PDB file of C-alpha atoms in Angstrom:
ATOM      1  CA  MET A1094     -20.344 -36.251 -17.288  1.00  0.00           C
ATOM      2  CA  SER A1095     -18.366 -39.547 -17.986  1.00  0.00           C
ATOM      3  CA  LYS A1096     -15.768 -38.824 -15.489  1.00  0.00           C
ATOM      4  CA  LEU A1097     -18.765 -38.160 -13.004  1.00  0.00           C
ATOM      5  CA  HIS A1098     -20.221 -41.569 -14.075  1.00  0.00           C
ATOM      6  CA  ASP A1099     -16.856 -43.228 -13.507  1.00  0.00           C
ATOM      7  CA  TYR A1100     -16.252 -41.644 -10.044  1.00  0.00           C
ATOM      8  CA  LYS A1101     -19.660 -42.843  -9.008  1.00  0.00           C
ATOM      9  CA  GLY A1102     -19.205 -46.394 -10.151  1.00  0.00           C
ATOM     10  CA  THR A1103     -15.634 -46.526  -8.145  1.00  0.00           C
ATOM     11  CA  PHE A1104     -17.129 -44.718  -5.252  1.00  0.00           C
ATOM     12  CA  LEU A1105     -20.096 -47.671  -5.214  1.00  0.00           C
ATOM     13  CA  LEU A1106     -17.472 -50.289  -5.571  1.00  0.00           C
ATOM     14  CA  PHE A1107     -15.201 -49.088  -2.725  1.00  0.00           C
ATOM     15  CA  LEU A1108     -18.596 -49.092  -0.523  1.00  0.00           C
ATOM     16  CA  LEU A1109     -19.690 -52.276  -1.607  1.00  0.00           C
ATOM     17  CA  SER A1110     -16.485 -53.908  -0.756  1.00  0.00           C
ATOM     18  CA  THR A1111     -16.547 -52.010   2.713  1.00  0.00           C
ATOM     19  CA  LEU A1112     -19.900 -53.326   3.433  1.00  0.00           C
ATOM     20  CA  TRP A1113     -18.976 -56.819   2.048  1.00  0.00           C
ATOM     21  CA  ALA A1114     -16.104 -57.114   4.620  1.00  0.00           C
ATOM     22  CA  LEU A1115     -18.398 -55.502   7.404  1.00  0.00           C
ATOM     23  CA  HIS A1116     -20.692 -58.545   6.610  1.00  0.00           C
ATOM     24  CA  PHE A1117     -18.530 -60.856   8.154  1.00  0.00           C
ATOM     25  CA  SER A1118     -17.559 -59.280  11.199  1.00  0.00           C
ATOM     26  CA  LEU A1119     -21.198 -58.992  11.917  1.00  0.00           C
ATOM     27  CA  VAL A1120     -21.946 -62.608  11.281  1.00  0.00           C
ATOM     28  CA  LYS A1121     -19.380 -63.013  13.950  1.00  0.00           C
ATOM     29  CA  LEU A1122     -20.723 -60.673  16.123  1.00  0.00           C
ATOM     30  CA  VAL A1123     -23.982 -61.601  16.315  1.00  0.00           C
ATOM     31  CA  ASP A1124     -22.804 -65.485  17.580  1.00  0.00           C
ATOM     32  CA  ALA A1125     -25.467 -67.409  15.951  1.00  0.00           C
ATOM     33  CA  ASP A1126     -23.366 -71.164  15.408  1.00  0.00           C
ATOM     34  CA  LYS A1127     -25.375 -72.809  18.085  1.00  0.00           C
ATOM     35  CA  ASN A1128     -28.766 -73.173  15.275  1.00  0.00           C
ATOM     36  CA  PRO A1129     -27.773 -70.910  12.293  1.00  0.00           C
ATOM     37  CA  PHE A1130     -30.859 -72.029  10.681  1.00  0.00           C
ATOM     38  CA  SER A1131     -33.059 -70.103  13.319  1.00  0.00           C
ATOM     39  CA  ILE A1132     -31.315 -66.592  12.356  1.00  0.00           C
ATOM     40  CA  LEU A1133     -31.618 -67.340   8.577  1.00  0.00           C
ATOM     41  CA  VAL A1134     -35.558 -67.387   9.187  1.00  0.00           C
ATOM     42  CA  PRO A1135     -35.728 -63.853  10.183  1.00  0.00           C
ATOM     43  CA  LEU A1136     -33.022 -62.702   8.003  1.00  0.00           C
ATOM     44  CA  LEU A1137     -34.221 -63.974   4.589  1.00  0.00           C
ATOM     45  CA  LEU A1138     -37.935 -63.057   5.775  1.00  0.00           C
ATOM     46  CA  ILE A1139     -37.015 -59.449   6.035  1.00  0.00           C
ATOM     47  CA  LEU A1140     -34.805 -59.403   3.060  1.00  0.00           C
ATOM     48  CA  CYS A1141     -37.732 -61.010   0.970  1.00  0.00           C
ATOM     49  CA  PHE A1142     -40.103 -58.125   2.115  1.00  0.00           C
ATOM     50  CA  LEU A1143     -37.422 -55.786   1.087  1.00  0.00           C
ATOM     51  CA  PHE A1144     -37.103 -57.211  -2.484  1.00  0.00           C
ATOM     52  CA  TYR A1145     -40.877 -57.207  -2.913  1.00  0.00           C
ATOM     53  CA  ILE A1146     -41.210 -53.916  -2.130  1.00  0.00           C
ATOM     54  CA  ILE A1147     -38.926 -53.025  -4.788  1.00  0.00           C
ATOM     55  CA  LEU A1148     -40.091 -55.413  -7.243  1.00  0.00           C
ATOM     56  CA  LYS A1149     -43.956 -53.824  -6.557  1.00  0.00           C
ATOM     57  CA  PHE A1150     -42.792 -50.298  -6.999  1.00  0.00           C
ATOM     58  CA  TYR A1151     -41.269 -51.135 -10.333  1.00  0.00           C
ATOM     59  CA  ASN A1152     -44.073 -53.017 -11.255  1.00  0.00           C
ATOM     60  CA  GLN A1153     -41.741 -56.160 -11.877  1.00  0.00           C
ATOM     61  CA  ILE A1154     -43.861 -58.998  -9.845  1.00  0.00           C
ATOM     62  CA  PHE A1155     -43.333 -62.153 -11.621  1.00  0.00           C
ATOM     63  CA  ARG A1156     -45.175 -65.456 -11.855  1.00  0.00           C
ATOM     64  CA  PHE A1157     -43.149 -68.444 -10.124  1.00  0.00           C
ATOM     65  CA  THR A1158     -43.449 -71.390 -12.842  1.00  0.00           C
ATOM     66  CA  PHE A1159     -42.235 -74.958 -12.240  1.00  0.00           C
ATOM     67  CA  LYS A1160     -38.990 -74.447 -14.294  1.00  0.00           C
ATOM     68  CA  LYS A1161     -38.721 -70.994 -12.386  1.00  0.00           C
ATOM     69  CA  SER A1162     -38.942 -72.931  -8.978  1.00  0.00           C
ATOM     70  CA  ILE A1163     -36.169 -75.205  -9.843  1.00  0.00           C
ATOM     71  CA  PHE A1164     -33.918 -72.678 -11.079  1.00  0.00           C
ATOM     72  CA  PHE A1165     -34.495 -70.801  -7.880  1.00  0.00           C
ATOM     73  CA  ILE A1166     -34.449 -73.755  -5.304  1.00  0.00           C
ATOM     74  CA  ILE A1167     -31.216 -74.825  -6.657  1.00  0.00           C
ATOM     75  CA  ALA A1168     -29.482 -71.282  -7.051  1.00  0.00           C
ATOM     76  CA  GLY A1169     -30.786 -70.376  -3.455  1.00  0.00           C
ATOM     77  CA  LEU A1170     -29.286 -73.396  -2.008  1.00  0.00           C
ATOM     78  CA  PHE A1171     -25.892 -72.370  -3.291  1.00  0.00           C
ATOM     79  CA  ALA A1172     -26.382 -68.565  -2.875  1.00  0.00           C
ATOM     80  CA  TYR A1173     -28.230 -68.426   0.484  1.00  0.00           C
ATOM     81  CA  VAL A1174     -28.987 -71.649   2.594  1.00  0.00           C
ATOM     82  CA  ILE A1175     -25.633 -73.546   2.506  1.00  0.00           C
ATOM     83  CA  PRO A1176     -22.910 -70.167   2.697  1.00  0.00           C
ATOM     84  CA  LEU A1177     -25.062 -68.414   4.973  1.00  0.00           C
ATOM     85  CA  TYR A1178     -25.006 -71.478   7.338  1.00  0.00           C
ATOM     86  CA  ILE A1179     -21.376 -72.333   7.133  1.00  0.00           C
ATOM     87  CA  GLU A1180     -20.763 -68.574   7.578  1.00  0.00           C
ATOM     88  CA  PHE A1181     -22.542 -68.120  11.002  1.00  0.00           C
ATOM     89  CA  LEU A1182     -21.163 -71.683  12.050  1.00  0.00           C
ATOM     90  CA  VAL A1183     -17.567 -71.019  11.511  1.00  0.00           C
ATOM     91  CA  ALA A1184     -17.378 -67.258  12.111  1.00  0.00           C
ATOM     92  CA  PRO A1185     -17.403 -67.019  15.949  1.00  0.00           C
ATOM     93  CA  LYS A1186     -14.539 -69.768  15.769  1.00  0.00           C
ATOM     94  CA  MET A1187     -11.965 -67.661  13.715  1.00  0.00           C
ATOM     95  CA  ASP A1188     -11.070 -64.344  12.906  1.00  0.00           C
ATOM     96  CA  SER A1189     -13.053 -62.537  10.637  1.00  0.00           C
ATOM     97  CA  GLY A1190     -10.150 -61.219   8.599  1.00  0.00           C
ATOM     98  CA  ILE A1191      -9.550 -64.875   7.650  1.00  0.00           C
ATOM     99  CA  LEU A1192     -13.073 -65.905   6.954  1.00  0.00           C
ATOM    100  CA  VAL A1193     -12.933 -62.665   4.399  1.00  0.00           C
ATOM    101  CA  LEU A1194      -9.533 -64.270   2.803  1.00  0.00           C
ATOM    102  CA  ILE A1195     -11.149 -67.473   2.269  1.00  0.00           C
ATOM    103  CA  VAL A1196     -14.430 -66.371   1.016  1.00  0.00           C
ATOM    104  CA  SER A1197     -12.274 -64.196  -1.141  1.00  0.00           C
ATOM    105  CA  SER A1198     -10.728 -67.338  -2.980  1.00  0.00           C
ATOM    106  CA  VAL A1199     -14.397 -67.819  -5.025  1.00  0.00           C
ATOM    107  CA  PRO A1200     -12.213 -66.910  -8.441  1.00  0.00           C
ATOM    108  CA  VAL A1201     -10.049 -69.925  -7.585  1.00  0.00           C
ATOM    109  CA  PHE A1202     -12.825 -72.587  -7.111  1.00  0.00           C
ATOM    110  CA  THR A1203     -14.963 -71.092  -9.883  1.00  0.00           C
ATOM    111  CA  LEU A1204     -12.212 -71.477 -12.252  1.00  0.00           C
ATOM    112  CA  LEU A1205     -11.294 -75.345 -11.078  1.00  0.00           C
ATOM    113  CA  ILE A1206     -14.818 -76.175 -11.675  1.00  0.00           C
ATOM    114  CA  VAL A1207     -14.888 -74.684 -15.024  1.00  0.00           C
ATOM    115  CA  TRP A1208     -11.753 -76.600 -15.987  1.00  0.00           C
ATOM    116  CA  ILE A1209     -13.077 -80.054 -14.348  1.00  0.00           C
ATOM    117  CA  PHE A1210     -16.101 -79.492 -16.786  1.00  0.00           C
ATOM    118  CA  ARG A1211     -13.751 -78.556 -19.512  1.00  0.00           C
ATOM    119  CA  LEU A1212     -15.712 -75.006 -20.059  1.00  0.00           C
ATOM    120  CA  LEU A1213     -12.681 -72.811 -20.348  1.00  0.00           C
ATOM    121  CA  ALA A1214      -9.101 -73.028 -22.337  1.00  0.00           C
ATOM    122  CA  VAL A1215      -5.917 -73.703 -20.277  1.00  0.00           C
ATOM    123  CA  SER A1216      -3.326 -70.912 -20.165  1.00  0.00           C
ATOM    124  CA  LEU A1217       0.013 -70.202 -18.475  1.00  0.00           C
ATOM    125  CA  ARG A1218      -1.745 -67.326 -17.050  1.00  0.00           C
ATOM    126  CA  LEU A1219      -4.612 -69.155 -15.543  1.00  0.00           C
ATOM    127  CA  ILE A1220      -2.418 -71.727 -14.340  1.00  0.00           C
ATOM    128  CA  PHE A1221      -0.120 -69.297 -12.273  1.00  0.00           C
ATOM    129  CA  GLY A1222      -3.412 -67.562 -11.036  1.00  0.00           C
ATOM    130  CA  THR A1223      -4.707 -71.006  -9.765  1.00  0.00           C
ATOM    131  CA  ILE A1224      -1.555 -72.142  -8.325  1.00  0.00           C
ATOM    132  CA  PHE A1225      -0.698 -68.648  -6.089  1.00  0.00           C
ATOM    133  CA  GLY A1226      -4.639 -69.178  -5.105  1.00  0.00           C
ATOM    134  CA  LEU A1227      -4.264 -72.551  -3.825  1.00  0.00           C
ATOM    135  CA  ILE A1228      -0.853 -71.827  -1.994  1.00  0.00           C
ATOM    136  CA  GLY A1229      -2.783 -68.971  -0.603  1.00  0.00           C
ATOM    137  CA  ILE A1230      -5.501 -70.788   0.534  1.00  0.00           C
ATOM    138  CA  SER A1231      -3.463 -73.776   1.976  1.00  0.00           C
ATOM    139  CA  LEU A1232      -1.332 -71.358   3.886  1.00  0.00           C
ATOM    140  CA  ILE A1233      -4.550 -70.192   5.826  1.00  0.00           C
ATOM    141  CA  LEU A1234      -5.537 -73.818   6.635  1.00  0.00           C
ATOM    142  CA  VAL A1235      -2.093 -75.013   8.069  1.00  0.00           C
ATOM    143  CA  GLY A1236      -0.410 -71.733   9.067  1.00  0.00           C
ATOM    144  CA  GLY A1237      -1.495 -71.953  12.797  1.00  0.00           C
ATOM    145  CA  ASN A1238      -0.805 -74.448  15.767  1.00  0.00           C
ATOM    146  CA  ASP A1239      -4.251 -74.299  16.549  1.00  0.00           C
ATOM    147  CA  LYS A1240      -5.686 -77.768  14.934  1.00  0.00           C
ATOM    148  CA  ALA A1241      -9.625 -76.798  15.760  1.00  0.00           C
ATOM    149  CA  LEU A1242      -8.952 -73.230  14.045  1.00  0.00           C
ATOM    150  CA  ASN A1243      -7.477 -75.245  10.978  1.00  0.00           C
ATOM    151  CA  LEU A1244     -10.542 -77.326  11.163  1.00  0.00           C
ATOM    152  CA  TRP A1245     -12.682 -74.854  11.009  1.00  0.00           C
ATOM    153  CA  ALA A1246     -11.032 -72.937   7.965  1.00  0.00           C
ATOM    154  CA  LEU A1247     -11.017 -76.148   6.125  1.00  0.00           C
ATOM    155  CA  ILE A1248     -14.992 -76.160   6.731  1.00  0.00           C
ATOM    156  CA  ALA A1249     -15.511 -72.469   5.806  1.00  0.00           C
ATOM    157  CA  LEU A1250     -14.161 -73.445   2.071  1.00  0.00           C
ATOM    158  CA  ILE A1251     -17.703 -74.759   1.950  1.00  0.00           C
ATOM    159  CA  VAL A1252     -18.563 -71.185   1.253  1.00  0.00           C
ATOM    160  CA  PRO A1253     -16.165 -70.185  -1.607  1.00  0.00           C
ATOM    161  CA  LEU A1254     -17.130 -73.690  -3.206  1.00  0.00           C
ATOM    162  CA  SER A1255     -21.028 -73.082  -2.668  1.00  0.00           C
ATOM    163  CA  TYR A1256     -20.849 -68.955  -4.084  1.00  0.00           C
ATOM    164  CA  SER A1257     -18.581 -70.621  -7.383  1.00  0.00           C
ATOM    165  CA  PHE A1258     -21.226 -73.349  -8.250  1.00  0.00           C
ATOM    166  CA  ASP A1259     -24.090 -70.604  -7.682  1.00  0.00           C
ATOM    167  CA  ALA A1260     -22.115 -68.451 -10.097  1.00  0.00           C
ATOM    168  CA  ILE A1261     -21.682 -71.049 -13.106  1.00  0.00           C
ATOM    169  CA  PHE A1262     -25.241 -72.623 -12.584  1.00  0.00           C
ATOM    170  CA  MET A1263     -26.741 -68.730 -12.743  1.00  0.00           C
ATOM    171  CA  GLU A1264     -24.852 -67.917 -15.806  1.00  0.00           C
ATOM    172  CA  LYS A1265     -25.567 -71.177 -17.439  1.00  0.00           C
ATOM    173  CA  TYR A1266     -29.449 -71.523 -16.762  1.00  0.00           C
ATOM    174  CA  TRP A1267     -30.105 -67.800 -15.925  1.00  0.00           C
ATOM    175  CA  PRO A1268     -34.158 -67.551 -17.355  1.00  0.00           C
ATOM    176  CA  LYS A1269     -34.420 -65.355 -20.134  1.00  0.00           C
ATOM    177  CA  LYS A1270     -37.234 -63.031 -18.901  1.00  0.00           C
ATOM    178  CA  LEU A1271     -35.961 -62.007 -15.389  1.00  0.00           C
ATOM    179  CA  ASN A1272     -33.740 -59.067 -14.364  1.00  0.00           C
ATOM    180  CA  THR A1273     -31.413 -59.160 -11.469  1.00  0.00           C
ATOM    181  CA  PHE A1274     -33.783 -57.691  -8.751  1.00  0.00           C
ATOM    182  CA  GLN A1275     -36.363 -60.280 -10.104  1.00  0.00           C
ATOM    183  CA  VAL A1276     -33.865 -63.279  -9.758  1.00  0.00           C
ATOM    184  CA  ALA A1277     -32.637 -61.873  -6.349  1.00  0.00           C
ATOM    185  CA  PHE A1278     -36.315 -62.055  -4.777  1.00  0.00           C
ATOM    186  CA  GLY A1279     -36.830 -65.621  -6.265  1.00  0.00           C
ATOM    187  CA  GLU A1280     -33.237 -66.788  -4.447  1.00  0.00           C
ATOM    188  CA  CYS A1281     -34.407 -65.240  -1.278  1.00  0.00           C
ATOM    189  CA  PHE A1282     -37.685 -66.471  -1.306  1.00  0.00           C
ATOM    190  CA  ALA A1283     -37.099 -70.125  -2.479  1.00  0.00           C
ATOM    191  CA  SER A1284     -34.349 -70.110   0.093  1.00  0.00           C
ATOM    192  CA  LEU A1285     -36.592 -69.072   3.162  1.00  0.00           C
ATOM    193  CA  ILE A1286     -39.128 -72.037   2.007  1.00  0.00           C
ATOM    194  CA  LEU A1287     -36.333 -74.308   2.415  1.00  0.00           C
ATOM    195  CA  ILE A1288     -34.940 -72.739   5.777  1.00  0.00           C
ATOM    196  CA  ILE A1289     -38.787 -73.036   7.145  1.00  0.00           C
ATOM    197  CA  PHE A1290     -39.034 -76.426   6.146  1.00  0.00           C
ATOM    198  CA  LEU A1291     -35.382 -77.154   7.671  1.00  0.00           C
ATOM    199  CA  ASN A1292     -36.120 -75.898  10.955  1.00  0.00           C
ATOM    200  CA  ILE A1293     -39.608 -77.705  11.573  1.00  0.00           C
ATOM    201  CA  ILE A1294     -37.744 -80.968  10.570  1.00  0.00           C
ATOM    202  CA  ILE A1295     -35.311 -80.247  13.668  1.00  0.00           C
ATOM    203  CA  GLY A1296     -37.927 -78.560  15.838  1.00  0.00           C
ATOM    204  CA  THR A1297     -36.851 -75.233  16.165  1.00  0.00           C
ATOM    205  CA  ASN A1298     -38.666 -73.592  18.742  1.00  0.00           C
ATOM    206  CA  LEU A1299     -40.537 -69.854  17.929  1.00  0.00           C
ATOM    207  CA  SER A1300     -38.700 -68.130  20.952  1.00  0.00           C
ATOM    208  CA  GLU A1301     -35.652 -68.957  18.689  1.00  0.00           C
ATOM    209  CA  TYR A1302     -36.778 -66.875  15.732  1.00  0.00           C
ATOM    210  CA  THR A1303     -37.964 -63.865  17.565  1.00  0.00           C
ATOM    211  CA  TYR A1304     -34.803 -63.580  20.054  1.00  0.00           C
ATOM    212  CA  TRP A1305     -32.541 -62.089  16.886  1.00  0.00           C
ATOM    213  CA  PHE A1306     -35.386 -59.488  16.423  1.00  0.00           C
ATOM    214  CA  ASN A1307     -34.148 -57.811  19.818  1.00  0.00           C
ATOM    215  CA  LEU A1308     -30.386 -57.706  18.821  1.00  0.00           C
ATOM    216  CA  LYS A1309     -29.134 -54.504  17.535  1.00  0.00           C
ATOM    217  CA  SER A1310     -26.618 -56.419  15.693  1.00  0.00           C
ATOM    218  CA  PHE A1311     -29.100 -58.484  13.766  1.00  0.00           C
ATOM    219  CA  TRP A1312     -30.533 -55.459  12.350  1.00  0.00           C
ATOM    220  CA  LEU A1313     -27.403 -53.939  11.453  1.00  0.00           C
ATOM    221  CA  LEU A1314     -26.656 -57.239   9.663  1.00  0.00           C
ATOM    222  CA  THR A1315     -29.616 -57.479   7.941  1.00  0.00           C
ATOM    223  CA  PHE A1316     -29.386 -53.808   6.408  1.00  0.00           C
ATOM    224  CA  VAL A1317     -26.140 -54.191   5.666  1.00  0.00           C
ATOM    225  CA  THR A1318     -26.618 -57.478   3.902  1.00  0.00           C
ATOM    226  CA  PHE A1319     -29.621 -55.909   1.801  1.00  0.00           C
ATOM    227  CA  ILE A1320     -27.817 -52.831   0.780  1.00  0.00           C
ATOM    228  CA  GLU A1321     -24.960 -54.900  -0.231  1.00  0.00           C
ATOM    229  CA  ILE A1322     -26.817 -57.220  -2.295  1.00  0.00           C
ATOM    230  CA  SER A1323     -28.787 -54.316  -3.786  1.00  0.00           C
ATOM    231  CA  LEU A1324     -25.441 -52.605  -4.482  1.00  0.00           C
ATOM    232  CA  PHE A1325     -23.879 -55.560  -6.261  1.00  0.00           C
ATOM    233  CA  PHE A1326     -26.743 -56.223  -8.513  1.00  0.00           C
ATOM    234  CA  TYR A1327     -27.009 -52.523  -9.395  1.00  0.00           C
ATOM    235  CA  ILE A1328     -23.121 -52.230 -10.290  1.00  0.00           C
ATOM    236  CA  LEU A1329     -23.563 -55.631 -11.873  1.00  0.00           C
ATOM    237  CA  LYS A1330     -26.281 -54.025 -14.277  1.00  0.00           C
ATOM    238  CA  ASN A1331     -24.433 -50.690 -15.109  1.00  0.00           C
ATOM    239  CA  ARG A1332     -20.837 -51.308 -14.985  1.00  0.00           C
ATOM    240  CA  GLY A1333     -20.532 -55.359 -15.848  1.00  0.00           C
ATOM    241  CA  ALA A1334     -18.765 -58.550 -14.271  1.00  0.00           C
ATOM    242  CA  VAL A1335     -15.399 -57.529 -15.039  1.00  0.00           C
ATOM    243  CA  PHE A1336     -15.646 -54.074 -13.102  1.00  0.00           C
ATOM    244  CA  ILE A1337     -17.330 -55.403  -9.801  1.00  0.00           C
ATOM    245  CA  ASN A1338     -14.617 -58.350  -9.819  1.00  0.00           C
ATOM    246  CA  LEU A1339     -12.340 -55.325  -9.062  1.00  0.00           C
ATOM    247  CA  GLY A1340     -14.172 -55.505  -5.516  1.00  0.00           C
ATOM    248  CA  SER A1341     -12.066 -58.447  -4.651  1.00  0.00           C
ATOM    249  CA  TYR A1342      -8.911 -56.920  -4.331  1.00  0.00           C
ATOM    250  CA  LEU A1343     -10.720 -54.220  -1.882  1.00  0.00           C
ATOM    251  CA  VAL A1344     -12.550 -56.632   0.234  1.00  0.00           C
ATOM    252  CA  MET A1345      -9.505 -58.461   2.086  1.00  0.00           C
ATOM    253  CA  PRO A1346      -7.608 -55.121   3.376  1.00  0.00           C
ATOM    254  CA  ALA A1347     -11.188 -53.904   4.208  1.00  0.00           C
ATOM    255  CA  GLY A1348     -12.088 -57.481   6.089  1.00  0.00           C
ATOM    256  CA  PHE A1349      -8.585 -56.936   8.125  1.00  0.00           C
ATOM    257  CA  LEU A1350      -9.595 -53.315   9.017  1.00  0.00           C
ATOM    258  CA  TRP A1351     -13.142 -54.277  10.455  1.00  0.00           C
ATOM    259  CA  GLY A1352     -11.583 -57.225  12.485  1.00  0.00           C
ATOM    260  CA  PHE A1353      -9.156 -54.926  14.025  1.00  0.00           C
ATOM    261  CA  ILE A1354     -11.884 -52.151  14.632  1.00  0.00           C
ATOM    262  CA  ILE A1355     -14.543 -54.257  15.921  1.00  0.00           C
ATOM    263  CA  PHE A1356     -12.420 -57.521  17.610  1.00  0.00           C
ATOM    264  CA  GLY A1357      -8.996 -56.096  17.834  1.00  0.00           C
ATOM    265  CA  GLU A1358      -7.807 -58.877  15.670  1.00  0.00           C
ATOM    266  CA  THR A1359      -3.959 -58.392  14.609  1.00  0.00           C
ATOM    267  CA  PHE A1360      -2.265 -58.323  11.062  1.00  0.00           C
ATOM    268  CA  THR A1361       0.323 -60.894  11.312  1.00  0.00           C
ATOM    269  CA  LEU A1362       2.910 -62.190   8.487  1.00  0.00           C
ATOM    270  CA  ILE A1363       0.977 -65.412   7.525  1.00  0.00           C
ATOM    271  CA  LYS A1364      -2.223 -63.399   6.921  1.00  0.00           C
ATOM    272  CA  PHE A1365       0.211 -60.742   4.598  1.00  0.00           C
ATOM    273  CA  VAL A1366       1.588 -63.328   2.605  1.00  0.00           C
ATOM    274  CA  CYS A1367      -1.788 -64.982   1.927  1.00  0.00           C
ATOM    275  CA  THR A1368      -3.244 -62.151   1.031  1.00  0.00           C
ATOM    276  CA  ILE A1369      -0.696 -61.184  -1.540  1.00  0.00           C
ATOM    277  CA  LEU A1370      -0.950 -64.446  -3.077  1.00  0.00           C
ATOM    278  CA  ILE A1371      -4.829 -64.381  -3.328  1.00  0.00           C
ATOM    279  CA  ILE A1372      -4.435 -61.136  -4.567  1.00  0.00           C
ATOM    280  CA  SER A1373      -2.337 -62.234  -7.181  1.00  0.00           C
ATOM    281  CA  SER A1374      -4.203 -64.886  -7.820  1.00  0.00           C
ATOM    282  CA  ILE A1375      -7.534 -62.821  -8.670  1.00  0.00           C
ATOM    283  CA  PHE A1376      -5.404 -60.169 -10.703  1.00  0.00           C
ATOM    284  CA  LEU A1377      -4.309 -63.376 -13.036  1.00  0.00           C
ATOM    285  CA  ILE A1378      -7.472 -65.306 -12.908  1.00  0.00           C
ATOM    286  CA  GLY A1379     -10.169 -62.127 -12.466  1.00  0.00           C
ATOM    287  CA  ASN A1380      -9.520 -60.532 -15.637  1.00  0.00           C
ATOM    288  CA  GLN A1381      -9.999 -63.245 -17.898  1.00  0.00           C
ATOM    289  CA  GLU A1382     -13.287 -62.615 -19.654  1.00  0.00           C
ATOM    290  CA  PHE A1383     -14.622 -66.076 -19.987  1.00  0.00           C
ATOM    291  CA  LYS A1384     -18.450 -66.639 -20.715  1.00  0.00           C
ATOM    292  CA  ILE A1385     -20.070 -69.671 -20.122  1.00  0.00           C
ATOM    293  CA  LYS A1386     -22.740 -70.356 -22.771  1.00  0.00           C
ATOM    294  CA  ASN A1387     -26.235 -69.347 -21.437  1.00  0.00           C
ATOM    295  CA  THR A1388     -28.813 -71.924 -21.955  1.00  0.00           C
ATOM    296  CA  PRO A1389     -31.839 -70.851 -20.098  1.00  0.00           C
ATOM    297  CA  ILE A1390     -33.778 -72.949 -17.906  1.00  0.00           C
ATOM    298  CA  GLU A1391     -36.934 -71.290 -19.191  1.00  0.00           C
TER     299      GLU A1391
END
């Protein structure tokens, strides 16, 4: 029975990594860089509805308080609003495999932020892990002759930085009485409100929202994103953060595979070197079981 549990967890981890990599190819496919805020409204609206159905089914609907709302606004900003906006903005300008490589550097930026705030002791293993990661990222940024592409790659670094801030913030201030799906819904709902407000400010037309409902690629992206988030929280709850971090090793080759299948992207020597360096970095950093002391916001 234990072996069956292990096989199930491993299969789900492979599935999560494959879907995560596919997510970035679909972000590139929908081609929403002209106004990323417009696609975020229907995307987050559907995700909110699906998460609400899950909470309703398990009778886990909760009340939004002022402190919880502040938590969800900050977490949603770094988990959804900023990274998704940047992903939709940069994806059409670069290979999806490169975008996956950049986003996979989340552990490197997380560690740098943790060090800046002196939340973790320095060790040689973590120093080398950070160095390998930074070299890999630097090669991505300067590895090509296309200066415009290098600029978009630099902008794409906002995505792992945002996810890093989100992970640290959530671990530090996660409310005591909320489970993972309740937090997922709260983040998503707060992000939807923020995005609607931003769209009102910039004057987005209603037709720009409804346009996405007619695209098969949008519905596929939405479905994959929902399954991806749900799988992440399921594995996190049942197998823990250390196990789920192993997916970082799998998502990079999966990203290049989807890029080849969907867009015919080639796997170059510089991509191979960057992949090896970032995988080495994650191996050195990701196996460290450091914890930030939780001081719940409520």
